[in-house]
Every structure is written in structure tokens, then in C-alpha cells.
Short mmCIF file of C-alpha atoms and ligand atoms in Angstrom, two decimals:
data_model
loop_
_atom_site.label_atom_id
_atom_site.label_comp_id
_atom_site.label_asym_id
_atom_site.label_seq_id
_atom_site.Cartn_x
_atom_site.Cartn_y
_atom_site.Cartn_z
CA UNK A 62 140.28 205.48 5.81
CA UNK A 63 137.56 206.49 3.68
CA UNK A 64 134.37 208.99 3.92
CA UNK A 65 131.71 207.34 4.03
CA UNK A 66 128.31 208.77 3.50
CA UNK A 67 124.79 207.71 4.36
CA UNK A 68 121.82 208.52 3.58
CA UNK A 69 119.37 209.07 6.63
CA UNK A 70 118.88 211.94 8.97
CA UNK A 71 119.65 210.65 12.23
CA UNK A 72 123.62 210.12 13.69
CA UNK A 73 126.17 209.49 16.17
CA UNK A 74 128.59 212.44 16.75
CA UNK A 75 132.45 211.15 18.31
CA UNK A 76 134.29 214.38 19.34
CA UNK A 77 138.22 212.81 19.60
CA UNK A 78 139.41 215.76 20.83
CA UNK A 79 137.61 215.64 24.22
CA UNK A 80 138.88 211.54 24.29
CA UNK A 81 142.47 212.77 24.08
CA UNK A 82 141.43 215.37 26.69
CA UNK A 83 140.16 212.53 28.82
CA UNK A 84 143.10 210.24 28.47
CA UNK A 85 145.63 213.34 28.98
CA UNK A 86 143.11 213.97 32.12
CA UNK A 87 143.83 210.64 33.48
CA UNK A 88 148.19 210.47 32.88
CA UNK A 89 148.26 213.89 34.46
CA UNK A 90 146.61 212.24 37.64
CA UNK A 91 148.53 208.88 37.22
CA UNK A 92 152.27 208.36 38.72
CA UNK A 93 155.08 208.91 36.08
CA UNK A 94 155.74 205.26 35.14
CA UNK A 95 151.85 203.90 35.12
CA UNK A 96 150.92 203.42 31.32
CA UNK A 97 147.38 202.93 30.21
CA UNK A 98 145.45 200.32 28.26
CA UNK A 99 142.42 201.92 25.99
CA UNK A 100 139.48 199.55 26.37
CA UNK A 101 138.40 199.72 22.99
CA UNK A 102 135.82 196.23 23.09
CA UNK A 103 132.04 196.29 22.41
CA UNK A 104 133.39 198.85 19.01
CA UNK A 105 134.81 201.07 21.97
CA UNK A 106 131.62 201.36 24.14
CA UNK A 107 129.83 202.13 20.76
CA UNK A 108 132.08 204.78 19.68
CA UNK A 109 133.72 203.20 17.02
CA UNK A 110 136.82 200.97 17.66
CA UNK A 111 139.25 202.09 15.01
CA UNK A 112 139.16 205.91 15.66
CA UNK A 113 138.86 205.32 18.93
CA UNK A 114 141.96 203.24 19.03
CA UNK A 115 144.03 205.36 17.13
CA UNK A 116 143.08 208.58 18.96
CA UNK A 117 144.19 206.75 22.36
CA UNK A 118 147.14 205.26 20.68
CA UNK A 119 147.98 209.39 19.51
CA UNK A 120 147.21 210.53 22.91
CA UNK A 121 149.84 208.26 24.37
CA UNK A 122 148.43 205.57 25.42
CA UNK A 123 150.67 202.01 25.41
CA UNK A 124 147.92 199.44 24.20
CA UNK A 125 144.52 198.48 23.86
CA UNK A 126 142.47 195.91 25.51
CA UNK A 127 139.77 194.41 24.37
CA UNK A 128 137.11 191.35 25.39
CA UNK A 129 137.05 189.02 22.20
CA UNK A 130 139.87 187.96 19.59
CA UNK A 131 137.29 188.91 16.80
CA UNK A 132 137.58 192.45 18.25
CA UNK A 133 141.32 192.58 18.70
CA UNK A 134 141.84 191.30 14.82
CA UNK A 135 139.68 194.09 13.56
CA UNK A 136 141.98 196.58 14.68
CA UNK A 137 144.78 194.64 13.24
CA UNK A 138 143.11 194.72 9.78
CA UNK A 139 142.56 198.14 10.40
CA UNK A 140 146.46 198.15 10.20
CA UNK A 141 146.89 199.01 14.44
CA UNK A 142 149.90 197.10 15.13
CA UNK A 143 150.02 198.54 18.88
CA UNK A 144 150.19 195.98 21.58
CA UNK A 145 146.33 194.55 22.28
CA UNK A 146 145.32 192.30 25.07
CA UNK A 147 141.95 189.81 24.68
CA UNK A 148 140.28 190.29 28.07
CA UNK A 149 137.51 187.65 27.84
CA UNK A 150 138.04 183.93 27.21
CA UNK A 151 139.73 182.98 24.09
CA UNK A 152 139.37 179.08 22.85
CA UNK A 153 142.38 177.10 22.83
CA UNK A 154 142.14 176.02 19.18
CA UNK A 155 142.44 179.75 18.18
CA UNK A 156 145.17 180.71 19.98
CA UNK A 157 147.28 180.22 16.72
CA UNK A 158 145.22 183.12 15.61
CA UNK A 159 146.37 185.11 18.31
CA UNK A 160 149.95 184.13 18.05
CA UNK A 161 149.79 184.67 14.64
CA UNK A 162 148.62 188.43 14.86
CA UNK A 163 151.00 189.38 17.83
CA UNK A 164 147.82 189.82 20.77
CA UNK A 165 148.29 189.08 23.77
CA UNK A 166 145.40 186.69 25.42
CA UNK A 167 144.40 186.03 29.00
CA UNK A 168 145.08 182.83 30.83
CA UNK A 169 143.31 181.18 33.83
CA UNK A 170 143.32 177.72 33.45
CA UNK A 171 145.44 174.83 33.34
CA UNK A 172 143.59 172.65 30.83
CA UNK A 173 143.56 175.51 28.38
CA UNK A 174 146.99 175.57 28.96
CA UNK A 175 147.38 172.25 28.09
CA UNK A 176 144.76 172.28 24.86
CA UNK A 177 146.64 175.18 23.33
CA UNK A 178 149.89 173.05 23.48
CA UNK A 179 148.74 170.10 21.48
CA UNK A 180 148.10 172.74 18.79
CA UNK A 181 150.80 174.00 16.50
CA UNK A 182 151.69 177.39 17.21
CA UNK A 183 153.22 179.89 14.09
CA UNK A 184 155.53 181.99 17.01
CA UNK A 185 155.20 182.71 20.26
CA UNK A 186 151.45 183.37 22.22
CA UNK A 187 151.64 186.16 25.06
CA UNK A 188 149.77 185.66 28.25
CA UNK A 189 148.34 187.79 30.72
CA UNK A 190 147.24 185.85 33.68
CA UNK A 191 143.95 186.62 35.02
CA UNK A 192 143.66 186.13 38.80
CA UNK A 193 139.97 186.54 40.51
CA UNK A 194 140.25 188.67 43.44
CA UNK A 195 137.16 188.91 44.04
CA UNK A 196 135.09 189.72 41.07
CA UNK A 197 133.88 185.71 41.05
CA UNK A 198 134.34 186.01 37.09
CA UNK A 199 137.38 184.78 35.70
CA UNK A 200 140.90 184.20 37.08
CA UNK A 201 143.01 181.66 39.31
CA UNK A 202 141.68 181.94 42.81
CA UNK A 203 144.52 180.04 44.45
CA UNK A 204 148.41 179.93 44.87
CA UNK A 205 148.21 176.30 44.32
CA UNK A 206 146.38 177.03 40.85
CA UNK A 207 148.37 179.03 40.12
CA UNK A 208 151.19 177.22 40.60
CA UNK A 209 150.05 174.14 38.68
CA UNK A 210 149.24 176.93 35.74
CA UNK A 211 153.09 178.46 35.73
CA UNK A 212 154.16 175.04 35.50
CA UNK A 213 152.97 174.30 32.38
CA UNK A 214 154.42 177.49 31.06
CA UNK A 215 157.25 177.68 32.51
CA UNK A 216 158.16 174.65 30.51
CA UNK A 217 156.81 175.35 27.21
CA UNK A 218 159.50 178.01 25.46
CA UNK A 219 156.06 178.92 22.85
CA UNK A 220 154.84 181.10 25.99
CA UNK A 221 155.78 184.34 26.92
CA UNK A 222 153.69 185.14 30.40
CA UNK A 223 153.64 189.19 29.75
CA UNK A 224 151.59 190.05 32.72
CA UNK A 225 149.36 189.74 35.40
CA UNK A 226 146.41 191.00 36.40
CA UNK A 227 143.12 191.38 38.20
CA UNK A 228 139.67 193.28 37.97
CA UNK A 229 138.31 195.30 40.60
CA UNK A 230 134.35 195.07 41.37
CA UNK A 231 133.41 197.91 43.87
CA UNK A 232 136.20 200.42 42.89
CA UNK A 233 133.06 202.72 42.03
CA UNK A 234 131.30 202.52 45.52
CA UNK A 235 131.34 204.51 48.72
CA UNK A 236 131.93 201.95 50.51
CA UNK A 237 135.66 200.65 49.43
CA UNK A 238 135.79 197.85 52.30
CA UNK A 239 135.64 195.03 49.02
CA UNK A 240 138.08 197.35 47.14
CA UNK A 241 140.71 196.55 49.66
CA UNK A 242 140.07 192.89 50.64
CA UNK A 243 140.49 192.48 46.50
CA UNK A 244 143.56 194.52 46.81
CA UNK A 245 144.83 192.72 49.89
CA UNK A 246 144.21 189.84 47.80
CA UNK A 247 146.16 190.62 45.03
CA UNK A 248 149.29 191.40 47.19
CA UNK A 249 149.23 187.91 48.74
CA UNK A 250 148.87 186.37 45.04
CA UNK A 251 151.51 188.59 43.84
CA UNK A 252 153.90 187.60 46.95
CA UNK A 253 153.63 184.03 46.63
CA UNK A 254 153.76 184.37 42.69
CA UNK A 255 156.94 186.27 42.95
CA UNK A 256 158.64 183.52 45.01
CA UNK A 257 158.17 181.16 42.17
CA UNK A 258 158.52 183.24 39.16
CA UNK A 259 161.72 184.09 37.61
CA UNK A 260 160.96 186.99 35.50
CA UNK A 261 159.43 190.27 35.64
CA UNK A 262 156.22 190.41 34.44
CA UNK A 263 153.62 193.32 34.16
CA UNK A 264 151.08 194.31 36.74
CA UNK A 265 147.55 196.05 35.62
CA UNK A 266 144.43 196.53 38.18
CA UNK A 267 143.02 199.65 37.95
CA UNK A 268 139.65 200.20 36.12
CA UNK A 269 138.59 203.95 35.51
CA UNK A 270 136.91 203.87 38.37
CA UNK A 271 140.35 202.94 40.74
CA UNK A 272 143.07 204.24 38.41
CA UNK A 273 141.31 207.92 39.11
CA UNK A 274 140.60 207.41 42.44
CA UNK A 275 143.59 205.76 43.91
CA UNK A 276 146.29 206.42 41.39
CA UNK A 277 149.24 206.19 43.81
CA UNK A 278 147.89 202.31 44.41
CA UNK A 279 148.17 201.87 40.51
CA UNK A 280 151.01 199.28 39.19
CA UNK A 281 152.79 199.72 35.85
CA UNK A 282 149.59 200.12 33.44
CA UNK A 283 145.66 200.82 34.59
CA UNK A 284 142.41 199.78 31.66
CA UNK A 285 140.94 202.72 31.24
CA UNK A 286 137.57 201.99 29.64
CA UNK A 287 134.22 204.51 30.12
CA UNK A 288 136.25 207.48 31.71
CA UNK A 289 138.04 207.48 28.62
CA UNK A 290 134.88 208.31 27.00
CA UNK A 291 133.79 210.79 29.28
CA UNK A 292 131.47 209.04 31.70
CA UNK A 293 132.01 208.39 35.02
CA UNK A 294 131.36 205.18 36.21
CA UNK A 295 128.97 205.57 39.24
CA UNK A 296 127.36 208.76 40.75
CA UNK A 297 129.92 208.21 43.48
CA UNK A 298 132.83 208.52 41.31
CA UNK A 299 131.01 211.81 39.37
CA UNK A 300 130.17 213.26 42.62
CA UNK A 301 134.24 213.30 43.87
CA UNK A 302 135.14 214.29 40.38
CA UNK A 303 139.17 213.51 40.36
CA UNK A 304 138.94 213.83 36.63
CA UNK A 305 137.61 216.72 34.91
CA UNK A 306 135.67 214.55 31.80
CA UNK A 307 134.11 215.36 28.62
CA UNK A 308 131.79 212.91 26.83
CA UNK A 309 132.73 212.50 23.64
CA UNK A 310 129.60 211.12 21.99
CA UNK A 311 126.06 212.89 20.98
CA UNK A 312 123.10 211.53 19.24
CA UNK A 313 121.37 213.45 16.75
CA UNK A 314 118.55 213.52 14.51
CA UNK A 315 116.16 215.93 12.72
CA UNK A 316 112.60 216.52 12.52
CA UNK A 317 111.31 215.11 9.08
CA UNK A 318 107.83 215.66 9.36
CA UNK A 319 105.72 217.99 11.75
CA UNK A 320 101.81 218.66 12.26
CA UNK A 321 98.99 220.12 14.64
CA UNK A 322 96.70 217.34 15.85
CA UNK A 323 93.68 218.11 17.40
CA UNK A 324 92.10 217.89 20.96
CA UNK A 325 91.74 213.79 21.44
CA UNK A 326 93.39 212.79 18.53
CA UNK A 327 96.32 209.62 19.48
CA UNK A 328 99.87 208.89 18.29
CA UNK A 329 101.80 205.92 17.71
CA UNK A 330 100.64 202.19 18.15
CA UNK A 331 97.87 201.21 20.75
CA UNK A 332 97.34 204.81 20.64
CA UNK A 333 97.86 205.06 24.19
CA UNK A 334 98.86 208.54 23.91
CA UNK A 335 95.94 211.22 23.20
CA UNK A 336 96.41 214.93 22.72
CA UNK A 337 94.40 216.81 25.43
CA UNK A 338 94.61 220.12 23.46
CA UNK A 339 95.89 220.78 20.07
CA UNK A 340 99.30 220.14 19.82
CA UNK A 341 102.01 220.46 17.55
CA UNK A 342 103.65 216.82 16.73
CA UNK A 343 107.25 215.87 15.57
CA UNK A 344 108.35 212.78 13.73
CA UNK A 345 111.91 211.73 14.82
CA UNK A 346 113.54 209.34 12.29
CA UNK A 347 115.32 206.86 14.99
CA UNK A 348 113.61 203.95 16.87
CA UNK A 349 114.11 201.08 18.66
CA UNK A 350 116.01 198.90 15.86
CA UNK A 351 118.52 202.23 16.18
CA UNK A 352 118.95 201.39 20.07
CA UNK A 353 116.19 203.77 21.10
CA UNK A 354 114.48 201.29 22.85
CA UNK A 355 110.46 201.68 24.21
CA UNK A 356 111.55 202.18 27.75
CA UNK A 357 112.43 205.52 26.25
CA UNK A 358 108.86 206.99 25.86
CA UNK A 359 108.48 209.90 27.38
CA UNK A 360 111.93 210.76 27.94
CA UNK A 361 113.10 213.76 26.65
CA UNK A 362 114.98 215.21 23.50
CA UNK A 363 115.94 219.29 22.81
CA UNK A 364 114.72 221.16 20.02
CA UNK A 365 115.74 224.92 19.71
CA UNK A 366 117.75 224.53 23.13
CA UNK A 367 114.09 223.49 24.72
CA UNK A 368 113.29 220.04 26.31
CA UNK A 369 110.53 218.00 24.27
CA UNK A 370 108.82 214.41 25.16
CA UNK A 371 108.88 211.38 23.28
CA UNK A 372 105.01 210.95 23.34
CA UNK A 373 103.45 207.55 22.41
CA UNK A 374 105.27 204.09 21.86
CA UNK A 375 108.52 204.32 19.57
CA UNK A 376 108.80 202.21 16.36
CA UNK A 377 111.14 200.68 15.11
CA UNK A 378 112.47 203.29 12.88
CA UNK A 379 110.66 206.85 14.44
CA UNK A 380 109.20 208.47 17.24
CA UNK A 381 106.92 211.14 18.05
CA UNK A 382 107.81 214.01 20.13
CA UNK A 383 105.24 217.12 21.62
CA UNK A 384 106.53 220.25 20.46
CA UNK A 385 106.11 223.60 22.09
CA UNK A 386 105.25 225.61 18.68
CA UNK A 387 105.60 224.74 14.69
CA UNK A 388 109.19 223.37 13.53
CA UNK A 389 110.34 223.31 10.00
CA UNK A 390 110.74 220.05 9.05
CA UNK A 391 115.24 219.36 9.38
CA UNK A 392 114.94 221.06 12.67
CA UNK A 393 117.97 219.71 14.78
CA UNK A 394 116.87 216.83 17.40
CA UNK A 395 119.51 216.16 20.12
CA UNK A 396 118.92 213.24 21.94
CA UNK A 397 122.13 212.55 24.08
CA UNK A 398 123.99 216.21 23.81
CA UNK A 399 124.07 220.04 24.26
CA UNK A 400 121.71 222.33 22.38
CA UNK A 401 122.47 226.04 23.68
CA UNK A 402 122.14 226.09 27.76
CA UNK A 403 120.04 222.72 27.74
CA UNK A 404 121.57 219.36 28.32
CA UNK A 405 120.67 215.62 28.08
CA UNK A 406 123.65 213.16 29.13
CA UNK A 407 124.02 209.87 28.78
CA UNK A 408 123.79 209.85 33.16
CA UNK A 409 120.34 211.00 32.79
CA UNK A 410 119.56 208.63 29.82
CA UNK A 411 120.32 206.10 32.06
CA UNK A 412 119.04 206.90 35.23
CA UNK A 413 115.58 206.73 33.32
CA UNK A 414 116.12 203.34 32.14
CA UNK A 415 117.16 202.49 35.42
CA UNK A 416 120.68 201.67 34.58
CA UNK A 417 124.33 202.41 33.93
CA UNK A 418 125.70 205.00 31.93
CA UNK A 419 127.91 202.54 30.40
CA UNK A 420 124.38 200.50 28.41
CA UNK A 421 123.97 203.61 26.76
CA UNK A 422 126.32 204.23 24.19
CA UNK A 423 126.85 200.20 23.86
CA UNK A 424 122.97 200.09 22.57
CA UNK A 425 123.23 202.74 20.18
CA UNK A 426 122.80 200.07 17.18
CA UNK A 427 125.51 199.54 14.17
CA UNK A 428 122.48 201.32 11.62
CA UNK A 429 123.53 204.56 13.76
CA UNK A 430 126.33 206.14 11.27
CA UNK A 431 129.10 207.63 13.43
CA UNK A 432 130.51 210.75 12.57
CA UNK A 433 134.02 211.84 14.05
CA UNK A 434 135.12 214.74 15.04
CA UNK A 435 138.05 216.51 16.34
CA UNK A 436 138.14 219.93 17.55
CA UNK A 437 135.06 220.47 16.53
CA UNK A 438 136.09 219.69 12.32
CA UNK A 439 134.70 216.30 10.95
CA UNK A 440 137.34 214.59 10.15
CA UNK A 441 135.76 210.77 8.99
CA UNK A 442 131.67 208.73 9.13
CA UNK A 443 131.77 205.25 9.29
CA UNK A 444 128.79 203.86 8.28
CA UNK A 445 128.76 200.68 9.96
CA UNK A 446 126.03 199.13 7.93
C1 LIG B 37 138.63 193.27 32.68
C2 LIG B 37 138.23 194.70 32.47
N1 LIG B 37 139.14 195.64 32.65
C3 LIG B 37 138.83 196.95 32.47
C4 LIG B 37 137.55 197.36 32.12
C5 LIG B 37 137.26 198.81 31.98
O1 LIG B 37 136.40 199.23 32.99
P1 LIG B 37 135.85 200.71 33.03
O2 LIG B 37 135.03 200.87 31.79
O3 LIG B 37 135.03 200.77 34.25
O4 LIG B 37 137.03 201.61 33.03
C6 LIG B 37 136.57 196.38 31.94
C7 LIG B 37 135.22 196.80 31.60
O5 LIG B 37 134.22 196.22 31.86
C8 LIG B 37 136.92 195.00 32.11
O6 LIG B 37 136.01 194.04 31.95
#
């Protein structure tokens, strides 16, 4: 893996040491025998897929998931030769592509089944079987699906069923009465599928949300996907805190231009924003095409451990923030981080957008260079550019 280096003044930092914390957080809390997945898809929640992946893969982890085959061959070129599994829908005519490259993809319907076989296949393609529990997304709903679905493998000596498995949709609420109709659910599949299966296969349910709350109800391996990153995923979850978490990611920039303005003078476009007084104005060099979208105006950043506001509309490529006295320009902007005893998390990023935690490190855009870190040492930047 090389250095990289880029050329603008406003970053991503990934500490790794505080995912391995996260993951070790989790195995401490999960039964001896339950292994986890990493859920490394969307370039691991914006974090960067191949450090990611081989952090979690260091930190013990026994394979990585994923959503599309694109993503799962990535981390093959990358050289990762650790199990991965394709979560999302995978079309039949590429399935060679994922028999070819040893990952595992999910199943759910008969006719794929059946399109995948009239292709030639270079070895043997590994299925997880999706079941829908309750999540109304993808999966067999029935036994009589999927029986019809086993029967079509069961014959064919190309596939190797690996596992099944399900996704849980309120495992982050209060109110758990879904959680356990899914999970009662699941144990009526899993009876009926036992009856007509010979082998052993896998089991995997548990999201980060379930695998920390209810490990004891955990099978052999959970997906462990935003927790691993440090998030929890609802205010429920962060309010019972099972895990102790540390985010891993920050977003940085630095002042690159500053000035006094005024009484009445206005900032950015449709100068909607006027000074009443004078005031001292920051340029920021991020904008929207960086994932700093417009909904973001008047949110805040730290400068010199001290909260600032975005003031007028962001740009595409900078913002304007009100600062409290003159800044040189290079002065440290912290937009999703810690600067001394002041904090701004990704939570509270969210909450002002009206939205999950998990949107925000997905939107941070690929022109963001990501920096990675462990124990506090750089250790690579990718600039994904
Ligand atoms: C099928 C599946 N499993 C696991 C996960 C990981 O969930 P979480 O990030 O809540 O841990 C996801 C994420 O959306 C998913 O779609």
C-alpha cells in the first residue's frame, strides 16, 4: 500500500486503533463460539474499505460482508483473500464472477437459481440464503419457497449452501415486540429447514444493534456494521450503552483565508446572511461537492476548542464560518471531532439534518482524502480521487 499525498487542506481522519477497540468491545460481550462479519460496503460506511477490512480481519474478525460484488472484488484486488459475503442482490450472469473470486453471494429466489445454472460456472458458487423475517426487503418468506429453492440446490453439486440468514429491522428500538415476532420467525424457518436439510449450515442474525444487545440470542456469527465504527445505531441503543464505543472517524479542515467585515455587510450566495456588527469571517475549504451539504448552514465547527457557525449558504467547495476573534490563516477546523474539551459527533451532525448517524460518514464524498491512523501514528492516506 502506498502513501499517497494530496494537495488540499481539508481531510478525513480513520483512527484503527479505536475500530479494533470496538470489534474487541463487541467479542468480549459475544458468547465464545459467535464469530463476526465486518460490514465493510458503501467503502466501509465511508471509512475506507481496505484498511478497514484488514484492521477487522487483524482484530479477529472471521469475514467481511458487503452489499455489491463490485465491492467484494475490490478487496480481493486489494489482495484480502478472507471469506466475504455479497449482501445485496447479485445478477445471475455474474455469478461466475463470484465463483471465480471465492465470495460467497446471497440467494432468495428460485429463478435466479435456475438462471445461474444455465451459465457455466469456473468452481463452485457459495450461498447464503436470505430469509425475510420481517424486514419486507429481501429473502424467502415461506417454507414452501424455500423448499422449492433447496431443491434446486440440493441437486446441482456447483452449489455449496454455506449459510443462512436473516436481518433484523427494530433491533434498535425500545419497543422490541417486532424484534421477537422476526426472531420467532426465524426459529420456525429454521425448524422446518432443518427437517429437510442434510447438512449443517451457518446461522447469522444479529446486526450491531442485536448482537450487543442480546448476545446470548446470537447464532454462530453476528454483521457487525456502524458499532464497529463507533456509532451506535439509535439513541436507544447509546442510551443503554452495552458497548463502550469509540468513533473512529474525524473531519478536518483549516482556515485558508480570514477577515473583519463590517456592520451589514453579507456572505455567501443570495447573501442571506448579513453581519449585524463587525465580525471576524473564516473561509473553510470543504463544501457541498465534499458531502457538506447546505442543510449544514449554521451548524457548527470548533476552532481553538470553541464552537463556531457555518454562516451563509455553503458552496460547493467552501464555507464561511463567524469567528469569535482573528485566526491565522491554517488554523485547525474540526468539523466531526474533538478539539480540547469541545466536541461535535457524528450523533449531533445528524440529529441536525434530521437523520441517522449512519448518512454521515457515508456522504463524506470520495474528493475527501482519508488519512489512517493507529494509535494515534499515521500509518497510510488514500486519496480516493
Ligand atoms: C443485511 C445487513 N446486515 C448487517 C448490516 C449491518 O447493520 P449495522 O450497521 O446496523 O450493524 C446491514 C446494514 O445495513 C445490512 O444491510
Amino acid at each position: 500500500m502506498s502513501i499517497e499525498t494530496f494537495y488540499r487542506d481539508s481531510w478525513a481522519e480513520v483512527e484503527l486503533s479505536a475500530i479494533d477497540h470496538n470489534i474487541r468491545a463487541l467479542q468480549e460481550r459475544l458468547q465464545n463460539d459467535t464469530g463476526i462479519y465486518a460490514v465493510v460496503k458503501a467503502n466501509a460506511y465511508g471509512h475506507g474499505d481496505v484498511h478497514v477490512a484488514r484492521q477487522a480481519l487483524q482484530s479477529g474478525v472471521k469475514g467481511l460482508a458487503v452489499s455489491l460484488l463490485d465491492e467484494a472484488l475490490r478487496l480481493r484486488e486489494a489482495g484480502i483473500e478472507a471469506p466475504i459475503l455479497v449482501m445485496g442482490w447479485t445478477r445471475p450472469e455474474d455469478a461466475s464472477i463470484a465463483a471465480a473470486n471465492n465470495i460467497s453471494v446471497t440467494v432468495f429466489q428460485e429463478q435466479w437459481v435456475q438462471q445461474v445454472s444455465s451459465h457455466t460456472l469456473p468452481g463452485p458458487l457459495k450461498l447464503h440464503m436470505k430469509w425475510d423475517t420481517g424486514m419486507g426487503r429481501i429473502g424467502i418468506r415461506t417454507t414452501e419457497e424455500m423448499q422449492s429453492l433447496l431443491r434446486f440446490i440440493k441437486d446441482d453439486e456447483r452449489f455449496i449452501l454455506e449459510a443462512v440468514f436473516t436481518h433484523f429491522a427494530t433491533a434498535d428500538e425500545e419497543d422490541l415486540q417486532f424484534q421477537y415476532e422476526q426472531e420467532r420467525r426465524f426459529e420456525q424457518l429454521f425448524s422446518d429447514f432443518e427437517r429437510i436439510w442434510p447438512g449443517n449450515v451457518e446461522i447469522h442474525t444479529g446486526n450491531s444493534a442485536a448482537s450487543m444487545r442480546f448476545p446470548e440470542r446470537m447464532k454462530h456469527v453476528v454483521r457487525y456494521g456502524i458499532s464497529m465504527y463507533g456509532l451506535y445505531p439509535s439513541p436507544a441503543v447509546k442510551e443503554e450503552q452495552p458497548v463502550s464505543l469509540k468513533p473512529a472517524l474525524s473531519l478536518k479542515s483549516q482556515l485558508i483565508h480570514v477577515k473583519k467585515l463590517q456592520p451589514g455587510e453579507s456572505v455567501s450566495y443570495g447573501a442571506t446572511y448579513q453581519t449585524s456588527g463587525e465580525e471576524w469571517i473564516g473561509t473553510v475549504p470543504l463544501g457541498y461537492a465534499d458531502g457538506w451539504i447546505r442543510k449544514l448552514q449554521g451548524m457548527d465547527v470548533l476552532v481553538d476548542g470553541k464552537r463556531h457557525p457555518i454562516v451563509g449558504r455553503i458552496c460547493m467547495d467552501q464555507f464561511m464560518i463567524r469567528l469569535d476573534q482573528e485566526y491565522p490563516i491554517g488554523t485547525k477546523v474540526t468539523l466531526i471531532g474533538k478539539q480540547g474539551e469541545e466536541e461535535v459527533t457524528a450523533d449531533e451532525v445528524a440529529d441536525y439534518l434530521d437523520t441517522i448517524n449512519y448518512e454521515i460518514p457515508c456522504m463524506i464524498s470520495s474528493r475527501v482524502p482519508r488519512m489512517f491512523f493507529r494509535n494515534g501514528e499515521i500509518v497510510d492516506v488514500k486519496n480516493a480521487l
